[in-house]
Amino acid sequence: MTAHKDREAALARGLLGFFATGADQPQITDQGVIDRLFRQNRVKVMLAITLGYGLIYTCRLALGVVKKPLIDANIFTPSELGLIGSALFYTYALGKLTNGFLADHANMKRFLAFAFLMTAICNVLMGFTTALWAAVILWGLNGWFQSFGAPGGVVAMTAWFSNKERGRAYGVWSTAHSIGEGLTFFVVGSAVAVFGWRWGFWGPGAIGIMTAVGAWLLLKDRPRTMGLPTVNEWKNDLYNEAPKPGVKSVLGLQLTILKLPAIWILCLASATTYVTRYAINSWGILYLQEDRGYSLPLAGTLLMVSTLAGIAGAILFGFLSDKAFNGRRPPANLLFAIVEIIGLLIIFFGPNTLPVLIVGMLCFGMGLTGLVTSLGGLFAVDIAPKRVAGAAMGVIGIFSYIGAAVQEQISGVLIEGRMVEVAGDKIYDFGPVILFWIGSSVLSMLLAASLWRTRLRD
């Protein structure tokens, strides 16, 4: 028995050791070699975490594209789809917290490549699944593996991009969300329209497998594991990161995050933003099909417009908050929140014409993605110790995705509760759920504005 337990413990240590970051190596003394390695690997890392995270995002959003085909085929009801969708968000919320803490200790090459492969496998299996609880379990597992992505991306970014570059680097990385959303709404949506709902999962699964291979080839461990100085030393961008009295370990530094009042307000502001974000991602296509009368490909194209605007919004937020507001996020938060709410009002209450809807999608996408960039991580990374960026992302993430999960269930119940069947056709009334979505955005704006005087950590 003792030998068996010893073997199990050794296996556990071996698995943890596989994902652990490498040991610091003796520093290279040739400045030319240091400069060359930094330049080469920074490009690879940014490409891997931005394009890779964007591509793997299709494995998270697939369910939103296939909701109408699944409802029309009587495979799942709206409330059952809400249950399936919420399973991903609940496991993602928990996983983002725990994996955020683990990411600070991990080798990103192995950490992210493994996660990308597993989420791809979950999607492939979903394409064969029509049983409710099997779908709930698989989609919940998918959420767990998806939760490696954001903390891993932030840890890689803070390892390879310096303190003063962080807003701009984070803005570029945040375009990943929009890349993934655009691919899902347009490419995956078109595939579903032609080949059926199963390809809404098989297509992202194939993309995910290729993304895992790419992440393995491009990602790097921390600079010190390659004999390089830290990026802040290389860029001469040093800051005071002396540990607090009595805090001697990375874990101890991570726990200090929980003592920051601003972090808890950020958690609530991000949670309410994620209600609206995933309301549109999860139910937007169904709304455009049933309330506005658009086909699946055209509904997907309209949502892709918002994701393209989101790419601009993420980059603009980083540059605007860094340059125009001298690194202060609250003024930019308020500006982008107003733009987002204007977009929502146009989408839901404006005339049902393509030009008007396109304007609404542009405003919504730009405003929402700017807020996700800030409230979903950048602002937390600003006010938390830089060595534990992954933990900061994890704390914000668990609240963000609990908000998304609660939204998924409430939206499903509200939509099904106002759905009637007439002569075999399903008729929807989205009025109550629209008020829920817009109210969440307004609340998020007010919570974020309460942090106007929050001081950033040097």
Tab-separated table of N, CA, C and O in Angstrom, residues 126-172:
chain	number	residue	atom	x	y	z
A	126	MET	N	-18.369	17.028	-28.386
A	126	MET	CA	-19.680	17.675	-28.341
A	126	MET	C	-20.445	17.477	-29.636
A	126	MET	O	-21.684	17.432	-29.648
A	127	GLY	N	-19.732	17.364	-30.741
A	127	GLY	CA	-20.385	17.166	-32.024
A	127	GLY	C	-21.094	15.836	-32.143
A	127	GLY	O	-21.921	15.639	-33.042
A	128	PHE	N	-20.800	14.903	-31.233
A	128	PHE	CA	-21.446	13.590	-31.232
A	128	PHE	C	-22.519	13.471	-30.151
A	128	PHE	O	-23.134	12.418	-29.993
A	129	THR	N	-22.748	14.566	-29.394
A	129	THR	CA	-23.546	14.476	-28.166
A	129	THR	C	-24.928	15.101	-28.331
A	129	THR	O	-25.048	16.233	-28.788
A	130	THR	N	-25.972	14.339	-27.940
A	130	THR	CA	-27.334	14.881	-27.902
A	130	THR	C	-28.003	14.654	-26.544
A	130	THR	O	-29.137	15.073	-26.342
A	131	ALA	N	-27.316	14.001	-25.622
A	131	ALA	CA	-27.849	13.784	-24.270
A	131	ALA	C	-27.524	14.988	-23.404
A	131	ALA	O	-26.383	15.474	-23.395
A	132	LEU	N	-28.506	15.484	-22.651
A	132	LEU	CA	-28.344	16.720	-21.896
A	132	LEU	C	-27.173	16.668	-20.929
A	132	LEU	O	-26.299	17.536	-20.961
A	133	TRP	N	-27.140	15.662	-20.052
A	133	TRP	CA	-26.110	15.670	-19.018
A	133	TRP	C	-24.721	15.367	-19.575
A	133	TRP	O	-23.715	15.830	-19.038
A	134	ALA	N	-24.665	14.610	-20.665
A	134	ALA	CA	-23.366	14.420	-21.325
A	134	ALA	C	-22.857	15.745	-21.874
A	134	ALA	O	-21.664	16.075	-21.765
A	135	ALA	N	-23.776	16.530	-22.461
A	135	ALA	CA	-23.397	17.839	-22.983
A	135	ALA	C	-22.968	18.778	-21.864
A	135	ALA	O	-22.000	19.541	-22.004
A	136	VAL	N	-23.685	18.748	-20.734
A	136	VAL	CA	-23.326	19.593	-19.590
A	136	VAL	C	-21.921	19.256	-19.093
A	136	VAL	O	-21.099	20.153	-18.842
A	137	ILE	N	-21.618	17.963	-18.979
A	137	ILE	CA	-20.298	17.548	-18.477
A	137	ILE	C	-19.196	17.937	-19.449
A	137	ILE	O	-18.166	18.498	-19.062
A	138	LEU	N	-19.407	17.656	-20.734
A	138	LEU	CA	-18.387	17.978	-21.734
A	138	LEU	C	-18.148	19.482	-21.827
A	138	LEU	O	-17.004	19.941	-21.904
A	139	TRP	N	-19.237	20.252	-21.828
A	139	TRP	CA	-19.082	21.700	-21.957
A	139	TRP	C	-18.477	22.288	-20.680
A	139	TRP	O	-17.744	23.276	-20.735
A	140	GLY	N	-18.753	21.664	-19.542
A	140	GLY	CA	-18.100	22.077	-18.308
A	140	GLY	C	-16.600	21.796	-18.342
A	140	GLY	O	-15.785	22.642	-17.930
A	141	LEU	N	-16.214	20.631	-18.843
A	141	LEU	CA	-14.782	20.328	-19.002
A	141	LEU	C	-14.126	21.304	-19.969
A	141	LEU	O	-12.985	21.748	-19.755
A	142	ASN	N	-14.831	21.640	-21.023
A	142	ASN	CA	-14.321	22.609	-21.980
A	142	ASN	C	-14.019	23.934	-21.280
A	142	ASN	O	-12.982	24.563	-21.509
A	143	GLY	N	-14.934	24.364	-20.396
A	143	GLY	CA	-14.709	25.598	-19.662
A	143	GLY	C	-13.463	25.539	-18.787
A	143	GLY	O	-12.712	26.509	-18.683
A	144	TRP	N	-13.242	24.378	-18.164
A	144	TRP	CA	-12.061	24.234	-17.312
A	144	TRP	C	-10.779	24.414	-18.123
A	144	TRP	O	-9.863	25.158	-17.726
A	145	PHE	N	-10.692	23.751	-19.261
A	145	PHE	CA	-9.465	23.867	-20.066
A	145	PHE	C	-9.350	25.243	-20.726
A	145	PHE	O	-8.242	25.753	-20.918
A	146	GLN	N	-10.486	25.855	-21.057
A	146	GLN	CA	-10.448	27.214	-21.588
A	146	GLN	C	-9.877	28.194	-20.561
A	146	GLN	O	-9.269	29.202	-20.924
A	147	SER	N	-10.051	27.880	-19.279
A	147	SER	CA	-9.633	28.812	-18.226
A	147	SER	C	-8.119	28.929	-18.100
A	147	SER	O	-7.626	29.804	-17.385
A	148	PHE	N	-7.365	28.073	-18.777
A	148	PHE	CA	-5.910	28.217	-18.794
A	148	PHE	C	-5.484	29.419	-19.635
A	148	PHE	O	-4.410	29.990	-19.431
A	149	GLY	N	-6.318	29.799	-20.619
A	149	GLY	CA	-5.877	30.698	-21.672
A	149	GLY	C	-5.559	32.108	-21.242
A	149	GLY	O	-4.456	32.613	-21.501
A	150	ALA	N	-6.513	32.791	-20.582
A	150	ALA	CA	-6.297	34.193	-20.229
A	150	ALA	C	-5.178	34.381	-19.204
A	150	ALA	O	-4.283	35.209	-19.411
A	151	PRO	N	-5.171	33.629	-18.076
A	151	PRO	CA	-4.046	33.795	-17.143
A	151	PRO	C	-2.706	33.465	-17.795
A	151	PRO	O	-1.713	34.157	-17.562
A	152	GLY	N	-2.692	32.407	-18.612
A	152	GLY	CA	-1.457	32.050	-19.282
A	152	GLY	C	-0.976	33.142	-20.219
A	152	GLY	O	0.215	33.460	-20.279
A	153	GLY	N	-1.913	33.729	-20.959
A	153	GLY	CA	-1.552	34.810	-21.867
A	153	GLY	C	-1.003	36.017	-21.132
A	153	GLY	O	-0.011	36.630	-21.560
A	154	VAL	N	-1.617	36.376	-20.013
A	154	VAL	CA	-1.165	37.547	-19.246
A	154	VAL	C	0.200	37.286	-18.615
A	154	VAL	O	1.075	38.166	-18.611
A	155	VAL	N	0.412	36.086	-18.088
A	155	VAL	CA	1.711	35.766	-17.492
A	155	VAL	C	2.808	35.818	-18.561
A	155	VAL	O	3.900	36.360	-18.326
A	156	ALA	N	2.532	35.258	-19.736
A	156	ALA	CA	3.513	35.320	-20.818
A	156	ALA	C	3.780	36.768	-21.229
A	156	ALA	O	4.925	37.161	-21.479
A	157	MET	N	2.718	37.570	-21.305
A	157	MET	CA	2.863	38.966	-21.717
A	157	MET	C	3.690	39.758	-20.710
A	157	MET	O	4.588	40.516	-21.087
A	158	THR	N	3.399	39.602	-19.402
A	158	THR	CA	4.141	40.361	-18.405
A	158	THR	C	5.589	39.885	-18.285
A	158	THR	O	6.450	40.635	-17.835
A	159	ALA	N	5.860	38.642	-18.706
A	159	ALA	CA	7.230	38.139	-18.690
A	159	ALA	C	8.060	38.727	-19.825
A	159	ALA	O	9.276	38.897	-19.686
A	160	TRP	N	7.406	39.055	-20.954
A	160	TRP	CA	8.147	39.454	-22.149
A	160	TRP	C	7.935	40.912	-22.559
A	160	TRP	O	8.596	41.385	-23.496
A	161	PHE	N	7.018	41.626	-21.872
A	161	PHE	CA	6.771	43.033	-22.192
A	161	PHE	C	6.815	43.841	-20.906
A	161	PHE	O	6.242	43.445	-19.891
A	162	SER	N	7.486	44.981	-20.949
A	162	SER	CA	7.816	45.719	-19.737
A	162	SER	C	6.640	46.499	-19.176
A	162	SER	O	5.578	46.613	-19.796
A	163	ASN	N	6.877	47.072	-18.004
A	163	ASN	CA	5.852	47.793	-17.268
A	163	ASN	C	5.207	48.897	-18.109
A	163	ASN	O	3.983	49.011	-18.180
A	164	LYS	N	6.004	49.736	-18.749
A	164	LYS	CA	5.474	50.870	-19.506
A	164	LYS	C	4.840	50.449	-20.829
A	164	LYS	O	4.136	51.243	-21.448
A	165	GLU	N	5.115	49.244	-21.280
A	165	GLU	CA	4.501	48.735	-22.521
A	165	GLU	C	3.182	48.023	-22.254
A	165	GLU	O	2.495	47.632	-23.192
A	166	ARG	N	2.836	47.845	-20.986
A	166	ARG	CA	1.777	46.909	-20.641
A	166	ARG	C	0.418	47.287	-21.242
A	166	ARG	O	-0.304	46.438	-21.751
A	167	GLY	N	0.044	48.579	-21.192
A	167	GLY	CA	-1.256	48.970	-21.726
A	167	GLY	C	-1.376	48.656	-23.203
A	167	GLY	O	-2.374	48.102	-23.663
A	168	ARG	N	-0.328	48.992	-23.966
A	168	ARG	CA	-0.362	48.736	-25.409
A	168	ARG	C	-0.303	47.246	-25.725
A	168	ARG	O	-1.032	46.757	-26.592
A	169	ALA	N	0.575	46.523	-25.007
A	169	ALA	CA	0.668	45.078	-25.234
A	169	ALA	C	-0.642	44.392	-24.882
A	169	ALA	O	-1.126	43.503	-25.598
A	170	TYR	N	-1.245	44.817	-23.766
A	170	TYR	CA	-2.509	44.219	-23.350
A	170	TYR	C	-3.606	44.535	-24.358
A	170	TYR	O	-4.472	43.698	-24.648
A	171	GLY	N	-3.572	45.741	-24.902
A	171	GLY	CA	-4.566	46.099	-25.908
A	171	GLY	C	-4.460	45.220	-27.145
A	171	GLY	O	-5.463	44.761	-27.691
A	172	VAL	N	-3.227	44.978	-27.600
A	172	VAL	CA	-3.030	44.096	-28.759
A	172	VAL	C	-3.497	42.687	-28.431
A	172	VAL	O	-4.212	42.043	-29.210
